[in-house]
mmCIF file of C-alpha atoms in Angstrom:
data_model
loop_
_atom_site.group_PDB
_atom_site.id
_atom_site.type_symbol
_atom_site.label_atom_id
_atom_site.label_comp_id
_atom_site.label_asym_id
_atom_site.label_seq_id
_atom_site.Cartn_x
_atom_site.Cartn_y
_atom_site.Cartn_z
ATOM 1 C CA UNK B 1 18.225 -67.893 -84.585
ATOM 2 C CA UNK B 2 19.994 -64.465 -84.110
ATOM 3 C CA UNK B 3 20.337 -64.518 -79.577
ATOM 4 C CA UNK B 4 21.278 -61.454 -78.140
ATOM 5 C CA UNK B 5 21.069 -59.045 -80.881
ATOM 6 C CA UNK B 6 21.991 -55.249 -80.011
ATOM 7 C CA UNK B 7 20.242 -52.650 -82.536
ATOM 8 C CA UNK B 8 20.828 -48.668 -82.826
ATOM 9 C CA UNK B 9 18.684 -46.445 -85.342
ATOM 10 C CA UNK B 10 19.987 -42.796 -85.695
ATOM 11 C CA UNK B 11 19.373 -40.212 -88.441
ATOM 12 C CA UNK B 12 21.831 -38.624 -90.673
ATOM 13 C CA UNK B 13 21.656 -35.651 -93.330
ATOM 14 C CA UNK B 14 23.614 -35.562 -96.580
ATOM 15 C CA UNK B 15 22.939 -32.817 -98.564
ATOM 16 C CA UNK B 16 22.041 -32.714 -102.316
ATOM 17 C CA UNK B 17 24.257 -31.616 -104.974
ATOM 18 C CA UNK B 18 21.794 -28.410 -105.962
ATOM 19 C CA UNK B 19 18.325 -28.796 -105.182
ATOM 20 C CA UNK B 20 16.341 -31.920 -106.067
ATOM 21 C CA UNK B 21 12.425 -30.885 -107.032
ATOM 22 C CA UNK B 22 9.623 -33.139 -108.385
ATOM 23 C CA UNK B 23 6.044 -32.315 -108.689
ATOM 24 C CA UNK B 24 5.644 -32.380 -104.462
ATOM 25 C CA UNK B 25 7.844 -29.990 -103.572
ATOM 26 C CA UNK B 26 12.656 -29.425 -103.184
ATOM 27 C CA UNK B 27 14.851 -30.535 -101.246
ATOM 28 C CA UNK B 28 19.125 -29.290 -100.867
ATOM 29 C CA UNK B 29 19.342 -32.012 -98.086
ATOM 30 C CA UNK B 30 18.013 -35.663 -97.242
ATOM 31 C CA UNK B 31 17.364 -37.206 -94.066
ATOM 32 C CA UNK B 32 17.772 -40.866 -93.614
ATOM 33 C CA UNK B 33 17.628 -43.335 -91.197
ATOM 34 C CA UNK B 34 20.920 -45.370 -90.257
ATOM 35 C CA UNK B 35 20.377 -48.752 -88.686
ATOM 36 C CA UNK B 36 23.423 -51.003 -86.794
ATOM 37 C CA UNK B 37 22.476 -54.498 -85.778
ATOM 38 C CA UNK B 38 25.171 -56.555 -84.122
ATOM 39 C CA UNK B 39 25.745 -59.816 -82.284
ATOM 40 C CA UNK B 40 28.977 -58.474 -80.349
ATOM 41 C CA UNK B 41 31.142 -59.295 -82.900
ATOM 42 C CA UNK B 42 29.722 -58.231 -85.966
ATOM 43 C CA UNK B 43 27.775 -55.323 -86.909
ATOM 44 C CA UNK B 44 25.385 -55.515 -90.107
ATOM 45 C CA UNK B 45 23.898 -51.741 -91.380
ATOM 46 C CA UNK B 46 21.429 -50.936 -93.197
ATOM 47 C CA UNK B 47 19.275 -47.521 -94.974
ATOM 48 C CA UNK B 48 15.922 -46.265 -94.978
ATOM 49 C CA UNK B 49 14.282 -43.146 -96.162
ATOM 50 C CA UNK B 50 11.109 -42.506 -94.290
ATOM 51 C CA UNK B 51 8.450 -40.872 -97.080
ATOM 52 C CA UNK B 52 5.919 -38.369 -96.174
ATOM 53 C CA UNK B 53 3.832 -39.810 -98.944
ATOM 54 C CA UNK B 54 3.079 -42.937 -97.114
ATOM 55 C CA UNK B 55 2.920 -41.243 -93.453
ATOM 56 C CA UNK B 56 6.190 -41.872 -92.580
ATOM 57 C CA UNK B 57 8.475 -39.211 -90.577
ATOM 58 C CA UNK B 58 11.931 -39.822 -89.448
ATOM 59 C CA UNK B 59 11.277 -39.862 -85.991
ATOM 60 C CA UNK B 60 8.260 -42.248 -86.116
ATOM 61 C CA UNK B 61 10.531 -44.943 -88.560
ATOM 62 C CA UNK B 62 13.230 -44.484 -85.987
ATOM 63 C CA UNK B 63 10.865 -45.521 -82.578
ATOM 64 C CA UNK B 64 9.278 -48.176 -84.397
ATOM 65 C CA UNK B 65 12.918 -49.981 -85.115
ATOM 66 C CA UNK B 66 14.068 -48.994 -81.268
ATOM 67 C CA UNK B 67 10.579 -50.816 -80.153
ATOM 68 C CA UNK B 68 12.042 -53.934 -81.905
ATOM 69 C CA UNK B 69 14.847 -54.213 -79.608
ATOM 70 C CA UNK B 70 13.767 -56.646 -77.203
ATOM 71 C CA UNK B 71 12.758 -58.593 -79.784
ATOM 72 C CA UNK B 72 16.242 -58.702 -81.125
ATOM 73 C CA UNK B 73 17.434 -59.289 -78.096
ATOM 74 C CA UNK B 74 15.095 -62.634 -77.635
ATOM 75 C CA UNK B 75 16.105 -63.703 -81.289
ATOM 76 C CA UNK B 76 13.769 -62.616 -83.450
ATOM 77 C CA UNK B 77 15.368 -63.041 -87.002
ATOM 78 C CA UNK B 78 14.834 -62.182 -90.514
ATOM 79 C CA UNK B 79 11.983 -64.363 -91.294
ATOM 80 C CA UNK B 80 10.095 -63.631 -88.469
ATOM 81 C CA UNK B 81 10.951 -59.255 -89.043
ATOM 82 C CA UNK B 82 8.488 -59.967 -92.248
ATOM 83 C CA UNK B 83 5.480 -61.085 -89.832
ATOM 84 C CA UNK B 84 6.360 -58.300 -87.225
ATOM 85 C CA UNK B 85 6.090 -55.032 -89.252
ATOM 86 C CA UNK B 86 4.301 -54.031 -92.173
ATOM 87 C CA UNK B 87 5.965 -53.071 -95.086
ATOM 88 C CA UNK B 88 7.989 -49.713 -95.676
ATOM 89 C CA UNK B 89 11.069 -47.885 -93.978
ATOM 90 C CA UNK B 90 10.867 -48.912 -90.994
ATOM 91 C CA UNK B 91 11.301 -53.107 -92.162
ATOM 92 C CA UNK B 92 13.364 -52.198 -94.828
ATOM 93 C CA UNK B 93 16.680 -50.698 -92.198
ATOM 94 C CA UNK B 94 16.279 -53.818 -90.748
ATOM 95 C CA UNK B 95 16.233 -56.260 -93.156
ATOM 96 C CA UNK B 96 18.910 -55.040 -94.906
ATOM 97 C CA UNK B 97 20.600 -55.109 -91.882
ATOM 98 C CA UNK B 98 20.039 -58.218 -90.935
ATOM 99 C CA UNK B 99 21.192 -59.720 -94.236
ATOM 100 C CA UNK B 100 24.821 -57.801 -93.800
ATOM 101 C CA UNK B 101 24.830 -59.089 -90.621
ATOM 102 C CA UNK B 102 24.123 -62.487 -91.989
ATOM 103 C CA UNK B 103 27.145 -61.916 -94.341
ATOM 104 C CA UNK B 104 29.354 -61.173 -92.621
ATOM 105 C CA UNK B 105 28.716 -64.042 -90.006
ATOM 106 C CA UNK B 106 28.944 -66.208 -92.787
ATOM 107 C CA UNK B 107 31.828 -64.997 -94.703
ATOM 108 C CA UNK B 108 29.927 -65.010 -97.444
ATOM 109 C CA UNK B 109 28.131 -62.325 -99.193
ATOM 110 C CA UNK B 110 24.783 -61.209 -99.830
ATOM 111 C CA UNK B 111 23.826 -62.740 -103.560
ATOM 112 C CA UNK B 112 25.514 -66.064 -102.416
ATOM 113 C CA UNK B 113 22.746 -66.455 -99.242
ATOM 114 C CA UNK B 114 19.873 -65.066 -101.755
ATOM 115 C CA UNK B 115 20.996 -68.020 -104.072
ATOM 116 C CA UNK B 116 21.358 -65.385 -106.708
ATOM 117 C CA UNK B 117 23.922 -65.155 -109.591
ATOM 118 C CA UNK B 118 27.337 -63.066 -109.111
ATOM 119 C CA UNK B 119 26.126 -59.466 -109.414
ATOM 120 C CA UNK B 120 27.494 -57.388 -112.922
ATOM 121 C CA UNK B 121 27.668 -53.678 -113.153
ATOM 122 C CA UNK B 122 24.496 -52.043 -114.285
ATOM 123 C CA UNK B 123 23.551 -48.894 -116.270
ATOM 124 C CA UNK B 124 20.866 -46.724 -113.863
ATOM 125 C CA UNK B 125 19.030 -43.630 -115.065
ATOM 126 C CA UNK B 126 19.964 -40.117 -114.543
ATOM 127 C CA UNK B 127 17.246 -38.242 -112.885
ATOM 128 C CA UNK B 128 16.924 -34.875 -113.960
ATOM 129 C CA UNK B 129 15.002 -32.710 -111.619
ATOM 130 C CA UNK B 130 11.738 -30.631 -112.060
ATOM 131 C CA UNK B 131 12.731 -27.173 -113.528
ATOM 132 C CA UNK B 132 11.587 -24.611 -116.385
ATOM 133 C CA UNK B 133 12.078 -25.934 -119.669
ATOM 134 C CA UNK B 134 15.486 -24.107 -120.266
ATOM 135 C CA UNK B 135 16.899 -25.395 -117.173
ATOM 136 C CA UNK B 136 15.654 -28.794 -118.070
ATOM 137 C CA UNK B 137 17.483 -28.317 -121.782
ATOM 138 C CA UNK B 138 20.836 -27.007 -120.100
ATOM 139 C CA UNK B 139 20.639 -30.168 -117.252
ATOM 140 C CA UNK B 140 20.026 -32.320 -120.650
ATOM 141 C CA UNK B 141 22.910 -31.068 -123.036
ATOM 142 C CA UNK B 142 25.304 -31.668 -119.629
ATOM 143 C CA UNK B 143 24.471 -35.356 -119.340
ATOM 144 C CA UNK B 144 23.654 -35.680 -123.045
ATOM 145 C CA UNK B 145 25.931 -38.677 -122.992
ATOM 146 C CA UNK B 146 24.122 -41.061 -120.920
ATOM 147 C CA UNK B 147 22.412 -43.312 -122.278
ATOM 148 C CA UNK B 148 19.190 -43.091 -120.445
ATOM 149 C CA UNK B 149 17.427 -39.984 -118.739
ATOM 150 C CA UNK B 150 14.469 -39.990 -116.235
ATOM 151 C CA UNK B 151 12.799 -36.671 -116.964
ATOM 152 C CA UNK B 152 10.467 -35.683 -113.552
ATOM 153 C CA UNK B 153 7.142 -33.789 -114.564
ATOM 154 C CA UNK B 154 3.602 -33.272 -113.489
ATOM 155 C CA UNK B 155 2.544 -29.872 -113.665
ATOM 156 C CA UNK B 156 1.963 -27.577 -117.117
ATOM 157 C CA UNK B 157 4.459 -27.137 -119.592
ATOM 158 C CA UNK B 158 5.411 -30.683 -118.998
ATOM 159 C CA UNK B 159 5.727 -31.531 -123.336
ATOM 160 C CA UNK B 160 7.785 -28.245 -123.253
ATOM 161 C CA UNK B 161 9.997 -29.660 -121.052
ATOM 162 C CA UNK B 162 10.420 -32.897 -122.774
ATOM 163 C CA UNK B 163 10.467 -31.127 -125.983
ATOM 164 C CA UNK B 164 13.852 -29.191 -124.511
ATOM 165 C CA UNK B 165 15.342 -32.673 -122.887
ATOM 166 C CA UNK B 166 14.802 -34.280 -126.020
ATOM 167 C CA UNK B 167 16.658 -30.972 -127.677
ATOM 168 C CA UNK B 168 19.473 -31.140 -125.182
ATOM 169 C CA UNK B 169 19.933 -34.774 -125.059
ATOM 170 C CA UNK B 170 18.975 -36.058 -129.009
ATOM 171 C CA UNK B 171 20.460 -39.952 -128.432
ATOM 172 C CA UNK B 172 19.053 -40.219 -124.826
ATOM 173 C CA UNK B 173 16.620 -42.468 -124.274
ATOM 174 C CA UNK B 174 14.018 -40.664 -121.776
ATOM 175 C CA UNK B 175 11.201 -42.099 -119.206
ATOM 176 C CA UNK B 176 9.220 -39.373 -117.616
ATOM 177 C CA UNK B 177 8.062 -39.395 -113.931
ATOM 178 C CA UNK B 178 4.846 -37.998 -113.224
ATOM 179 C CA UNK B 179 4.544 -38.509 -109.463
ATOM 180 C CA UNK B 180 0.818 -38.701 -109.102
ATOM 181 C CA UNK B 181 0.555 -35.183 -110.738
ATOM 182 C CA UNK B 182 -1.796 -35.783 -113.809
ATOM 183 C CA UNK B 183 -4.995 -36.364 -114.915
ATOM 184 C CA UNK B 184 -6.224 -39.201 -117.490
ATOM 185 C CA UNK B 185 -6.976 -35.923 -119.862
ATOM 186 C CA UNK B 186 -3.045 -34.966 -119.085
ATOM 187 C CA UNK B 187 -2.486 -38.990 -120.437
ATOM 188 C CA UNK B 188 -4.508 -38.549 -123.295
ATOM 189 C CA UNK B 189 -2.899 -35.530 -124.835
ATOM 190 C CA UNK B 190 0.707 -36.095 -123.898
ATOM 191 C CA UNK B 191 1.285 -39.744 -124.705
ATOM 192 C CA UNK B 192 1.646 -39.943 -128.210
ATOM 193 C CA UNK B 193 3.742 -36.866 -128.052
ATOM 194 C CA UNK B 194 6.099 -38.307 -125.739
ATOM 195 C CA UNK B 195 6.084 -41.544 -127.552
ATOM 196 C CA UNK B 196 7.175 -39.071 -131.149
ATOM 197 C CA UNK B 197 10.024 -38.012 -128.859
ATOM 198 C CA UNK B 198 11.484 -41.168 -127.996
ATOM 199 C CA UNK B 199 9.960 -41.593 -124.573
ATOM 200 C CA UNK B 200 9.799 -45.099 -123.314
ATOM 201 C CA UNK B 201 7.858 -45.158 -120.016
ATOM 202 C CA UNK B 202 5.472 -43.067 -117.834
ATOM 203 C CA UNK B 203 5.942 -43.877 -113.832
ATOM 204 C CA UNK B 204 2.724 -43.376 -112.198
ATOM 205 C CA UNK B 205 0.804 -40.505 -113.947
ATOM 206 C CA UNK B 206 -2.640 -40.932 -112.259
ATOM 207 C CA UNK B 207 -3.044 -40.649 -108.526
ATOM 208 C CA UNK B 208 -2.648 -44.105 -106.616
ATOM 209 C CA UNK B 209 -6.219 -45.393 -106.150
ATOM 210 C CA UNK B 210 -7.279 -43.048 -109.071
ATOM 211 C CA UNK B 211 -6.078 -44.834 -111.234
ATOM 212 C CA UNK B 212 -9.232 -47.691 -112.779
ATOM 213 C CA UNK B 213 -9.205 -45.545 -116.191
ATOM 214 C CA UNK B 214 -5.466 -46.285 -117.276
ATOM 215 C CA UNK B 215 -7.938 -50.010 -117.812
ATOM 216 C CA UNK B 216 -10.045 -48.728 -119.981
ATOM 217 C CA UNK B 217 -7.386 -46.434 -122.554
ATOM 218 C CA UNK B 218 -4.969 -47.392 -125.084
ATOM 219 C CA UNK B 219 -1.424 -47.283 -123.023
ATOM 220 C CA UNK B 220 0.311 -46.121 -126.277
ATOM 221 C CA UNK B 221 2.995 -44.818 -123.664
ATOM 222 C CA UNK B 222 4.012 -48.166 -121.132
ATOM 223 C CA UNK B 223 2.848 -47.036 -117.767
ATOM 224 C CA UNK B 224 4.605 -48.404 -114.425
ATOM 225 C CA UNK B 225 3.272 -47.849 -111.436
ATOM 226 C CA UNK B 226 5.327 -46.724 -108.164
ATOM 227 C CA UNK B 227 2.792 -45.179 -105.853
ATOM 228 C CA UNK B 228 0.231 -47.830 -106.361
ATOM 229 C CA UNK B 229 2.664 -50.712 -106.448
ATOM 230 C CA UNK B 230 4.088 -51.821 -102.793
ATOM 231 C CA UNK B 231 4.865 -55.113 -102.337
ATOM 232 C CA UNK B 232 3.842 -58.600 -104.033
ATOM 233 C CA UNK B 233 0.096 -57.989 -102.097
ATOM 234 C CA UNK B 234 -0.351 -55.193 -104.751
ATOM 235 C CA UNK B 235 0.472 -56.490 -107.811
ATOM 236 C CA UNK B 236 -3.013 -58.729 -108.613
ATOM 237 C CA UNK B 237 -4.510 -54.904 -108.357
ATOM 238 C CA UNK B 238 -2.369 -53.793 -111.021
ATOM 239 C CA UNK B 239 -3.406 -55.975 -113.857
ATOM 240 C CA UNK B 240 -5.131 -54.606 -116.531
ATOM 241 C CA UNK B 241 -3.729 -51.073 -115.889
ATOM 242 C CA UNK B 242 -0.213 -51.475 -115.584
ATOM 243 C CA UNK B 243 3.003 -52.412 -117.819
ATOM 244 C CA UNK B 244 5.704 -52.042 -115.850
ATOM 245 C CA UNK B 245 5.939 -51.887 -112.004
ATOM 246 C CA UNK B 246 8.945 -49.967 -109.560
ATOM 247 C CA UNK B 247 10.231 -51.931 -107.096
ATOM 248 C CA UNK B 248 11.886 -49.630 -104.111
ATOM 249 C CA UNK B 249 13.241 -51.153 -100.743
ATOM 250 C CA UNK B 250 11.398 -48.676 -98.809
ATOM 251 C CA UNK B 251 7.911 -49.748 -100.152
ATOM 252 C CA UNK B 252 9.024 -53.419 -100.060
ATOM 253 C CA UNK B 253 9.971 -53.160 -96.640
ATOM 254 C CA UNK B 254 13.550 -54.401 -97.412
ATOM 255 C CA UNK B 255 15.583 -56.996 -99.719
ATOM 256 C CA UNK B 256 13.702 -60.005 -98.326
ATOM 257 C CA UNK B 257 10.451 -59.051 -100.169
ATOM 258 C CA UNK B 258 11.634 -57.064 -102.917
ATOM 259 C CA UNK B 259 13.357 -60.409 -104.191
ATOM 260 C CA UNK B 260 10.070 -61.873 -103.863
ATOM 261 C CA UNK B 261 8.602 -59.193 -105.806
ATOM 262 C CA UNK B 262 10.388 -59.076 -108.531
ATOM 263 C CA UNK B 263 10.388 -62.932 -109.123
ATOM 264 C CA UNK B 264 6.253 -62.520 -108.946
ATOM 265 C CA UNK B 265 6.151 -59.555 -111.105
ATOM 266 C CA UNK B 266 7.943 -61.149 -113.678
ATOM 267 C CA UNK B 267 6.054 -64.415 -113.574
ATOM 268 C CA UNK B 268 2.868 -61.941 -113.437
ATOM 269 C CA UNK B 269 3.973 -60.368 -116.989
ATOM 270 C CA UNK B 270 5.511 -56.843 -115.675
ATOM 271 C CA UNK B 271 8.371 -55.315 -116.630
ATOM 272 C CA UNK B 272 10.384 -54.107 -114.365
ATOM 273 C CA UNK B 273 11.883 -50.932 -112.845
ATOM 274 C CA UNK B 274 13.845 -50.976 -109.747
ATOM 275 C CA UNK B 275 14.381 -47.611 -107.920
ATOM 276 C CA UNK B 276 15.218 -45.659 -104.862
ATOM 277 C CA UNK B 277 14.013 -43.015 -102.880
ATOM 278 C CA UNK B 278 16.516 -40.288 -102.416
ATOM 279 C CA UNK B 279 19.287 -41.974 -100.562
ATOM 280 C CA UNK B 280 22.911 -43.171 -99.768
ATOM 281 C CA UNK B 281 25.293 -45.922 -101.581
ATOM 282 C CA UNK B 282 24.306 -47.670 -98.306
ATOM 283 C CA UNK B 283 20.551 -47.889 -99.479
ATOM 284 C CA UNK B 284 21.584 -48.207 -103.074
ATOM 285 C CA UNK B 285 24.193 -51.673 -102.641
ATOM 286 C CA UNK B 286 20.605 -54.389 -101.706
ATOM 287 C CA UNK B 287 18.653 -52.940 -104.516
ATOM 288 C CA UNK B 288 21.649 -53.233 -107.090
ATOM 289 C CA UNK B 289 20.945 -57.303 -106.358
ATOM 290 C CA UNK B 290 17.575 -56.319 -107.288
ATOM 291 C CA UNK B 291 18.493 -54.789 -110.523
ATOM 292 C CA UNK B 292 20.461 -57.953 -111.852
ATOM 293 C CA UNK B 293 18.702 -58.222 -115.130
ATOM 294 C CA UNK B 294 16.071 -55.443 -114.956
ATOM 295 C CA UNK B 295 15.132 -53.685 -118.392
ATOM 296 C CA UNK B 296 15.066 -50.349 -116.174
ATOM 297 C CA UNK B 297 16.832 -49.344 -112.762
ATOM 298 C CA UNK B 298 16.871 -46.350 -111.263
ATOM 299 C CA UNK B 299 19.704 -46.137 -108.729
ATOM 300 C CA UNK B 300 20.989 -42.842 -109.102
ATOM 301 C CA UNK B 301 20.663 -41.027 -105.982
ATOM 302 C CA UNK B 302 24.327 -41.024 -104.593
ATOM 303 C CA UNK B 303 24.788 -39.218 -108.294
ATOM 304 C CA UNK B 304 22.145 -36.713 -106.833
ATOM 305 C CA UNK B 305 23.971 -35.944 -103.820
ATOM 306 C CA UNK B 306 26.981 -33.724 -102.919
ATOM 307 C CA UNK B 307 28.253 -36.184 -100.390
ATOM 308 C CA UNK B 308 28.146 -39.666 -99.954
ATOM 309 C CA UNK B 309 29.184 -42.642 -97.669
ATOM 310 C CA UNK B 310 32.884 -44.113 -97.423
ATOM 311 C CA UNK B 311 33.696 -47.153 -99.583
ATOM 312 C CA UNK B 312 30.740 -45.897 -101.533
ATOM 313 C CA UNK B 313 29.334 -47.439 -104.673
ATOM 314 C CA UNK B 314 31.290 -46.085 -108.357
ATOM 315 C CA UNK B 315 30.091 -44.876 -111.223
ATOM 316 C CA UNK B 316 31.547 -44.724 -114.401
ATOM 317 C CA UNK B 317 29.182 -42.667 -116.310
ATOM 318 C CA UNK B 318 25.818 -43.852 -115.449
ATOM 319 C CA UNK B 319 27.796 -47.198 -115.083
ATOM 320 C CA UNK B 320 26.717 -48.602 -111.681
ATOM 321 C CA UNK B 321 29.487 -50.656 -110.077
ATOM 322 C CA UNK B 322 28.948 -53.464 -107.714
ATOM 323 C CA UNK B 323 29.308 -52.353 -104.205
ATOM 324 C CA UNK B 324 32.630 -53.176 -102.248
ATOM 325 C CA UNK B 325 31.859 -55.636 -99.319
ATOM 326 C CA UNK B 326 32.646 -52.865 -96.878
ATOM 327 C CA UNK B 327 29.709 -50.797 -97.535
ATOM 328 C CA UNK B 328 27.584 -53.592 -97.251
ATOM 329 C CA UNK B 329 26.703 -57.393 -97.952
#
């Protein structure tokens, strides 16, 4: 048992490098939430990006951690943060927190208290952003080199645009984010278009709980679901209609579960995809344990930015080295 834990939650902006748009809407900044736990000596940190998508706000994620501190104070600990709050941003700072902390009172790092093997360097996706179809070509040819693209659509023109990122980037291979933003008609017609152009995957093209046809059609294009996929709970619901699911922190509600997750999506037959909202190398260093092994990740989004964290995570190319114990675990 953790006695006397302190806790602090604060927000902080980084801005992105451009403007970052998907099918909802842009962003040229991104607000997350920072959290500090500490026992007096030691401080563990964790990330969280509060989603409007799943009712969360920045200052509701940060009152719900501050309500936690007498808890922390009485020695509530990691196991017991699992049966306090739900699932999402709020759990997630504070898990990932906890298990820094945990590290660093141990002298030990994070994989070695998971029980998991020595992490390796990874290759993520490179997210290119929503655009017209030229833009999309021109954002192609400049990361033409890397080895695998995540191409965001979900409104017309979207086999235009792959047609131009499959122009700009010929070796690439592509998976194509849909965010909720088509139909099973959309599906239908684009799939074995996209699957002629070398694209491997589909995240989420149907509407989460819209989404009982994708049991009934040929999946000639591997569908993974992000918005209908949360947390182990979710997965027996996915059966049938999925491939592939994304695991993210903030859906999980932190490391704790997403290691769970992953281990019962794989015994469950899924592929896997581990991702990231829009976020920091602080939020990026627990899912990289997550990653270990993964056909896809998705940990781009200090790449996205225009600043970052100190001691953040490197990248060599879309190379994903493991994270220095000073950022975190």
């Amino acid at each position: 048992m953790h006695k006397g834990l302190t806790l602090s939650a604060v927000e902080e902006r980084f801005p992105v490098a451009g403007t970052f748009t998907i099918s909802r809407g842009s962003r040229t900044e991104i607000r997350v939430v920072t959290v500090e736990i500490s026992d007096g000596v030691q401080i563990g940190r964790g990330e969280c990006v509060p989603y409007g998508r799943y009712g969360e706000t920045v200052e509701g994620v940060i009152e719900t951690i501050l309500s936690l501190a007498k808890d922390f104070a009485q020695g509530l600990d990691r196991a017991g943060l699992q049966q306090r709050l739900p699932g999402g941003a709020a759990r997630n700072g504070l898990d990932c927190a906890l298990w820094d902390l945990e590290a660093k009172r141990a002298g030990k790092p994070v994989w070695q208290l998971a029980g998991l093997n020595p992490p390796k360097p990874i290759q993520t996706a490179f997210t290119l952003s929503l655009d017209t179809p030229e833009n999309m070509r021109a954002a192609a040819e400049k990361n033409a080199g890397r080895p695998l693209l995540k191409v965001k659509l979900g409104t017309d023109a979207d086999l235009e645009r792959i047609l131009a990122v499959r122009a700009g980037a010929p070796h690439s291979t592509i998976i194509v984010d849909a965010n909720e933003g088509w139909t099973a008609e959309h599906y239908l017609a684009l799939a074995p278009e996209l699957v002629r152009l070398g694209v491997a995957l589909v995240e989420q093209p149907l509407p989460a709980g819209q989404d009982e046809v994708l049991s009934t059609i040929e999946r000639v294009l591997p569908v993974c679901a992000d918005e209908s996929c949360h947390d182990r709970a979710s997965l027996s619901a996915l059966a049938g209609k999925y491939d592939a699911v994304n695991i993210k922190l903030d859906k999980t509600g932190g490391l704790t579960e997403a290691l769970a997750m992953r281990d019962a999506a794989v015994a469950a037959g899924f592929d896997i995809m581990v991702g990231c909202m829009l976020g920091t190398s602080l939020a990026m260093a627990p899912a990289f344990l997550v990653a270990q092994g993964a056909p896809y990740a998705d940990l781009d989004g200090p790449l996205l930015l225009a600043s970052d964290r100190g001691e953040a995570i490197r990248y060599e190319g879309s190379q994903m080295q493991v994270p220095v114990a000073g950022l975190w675990g």
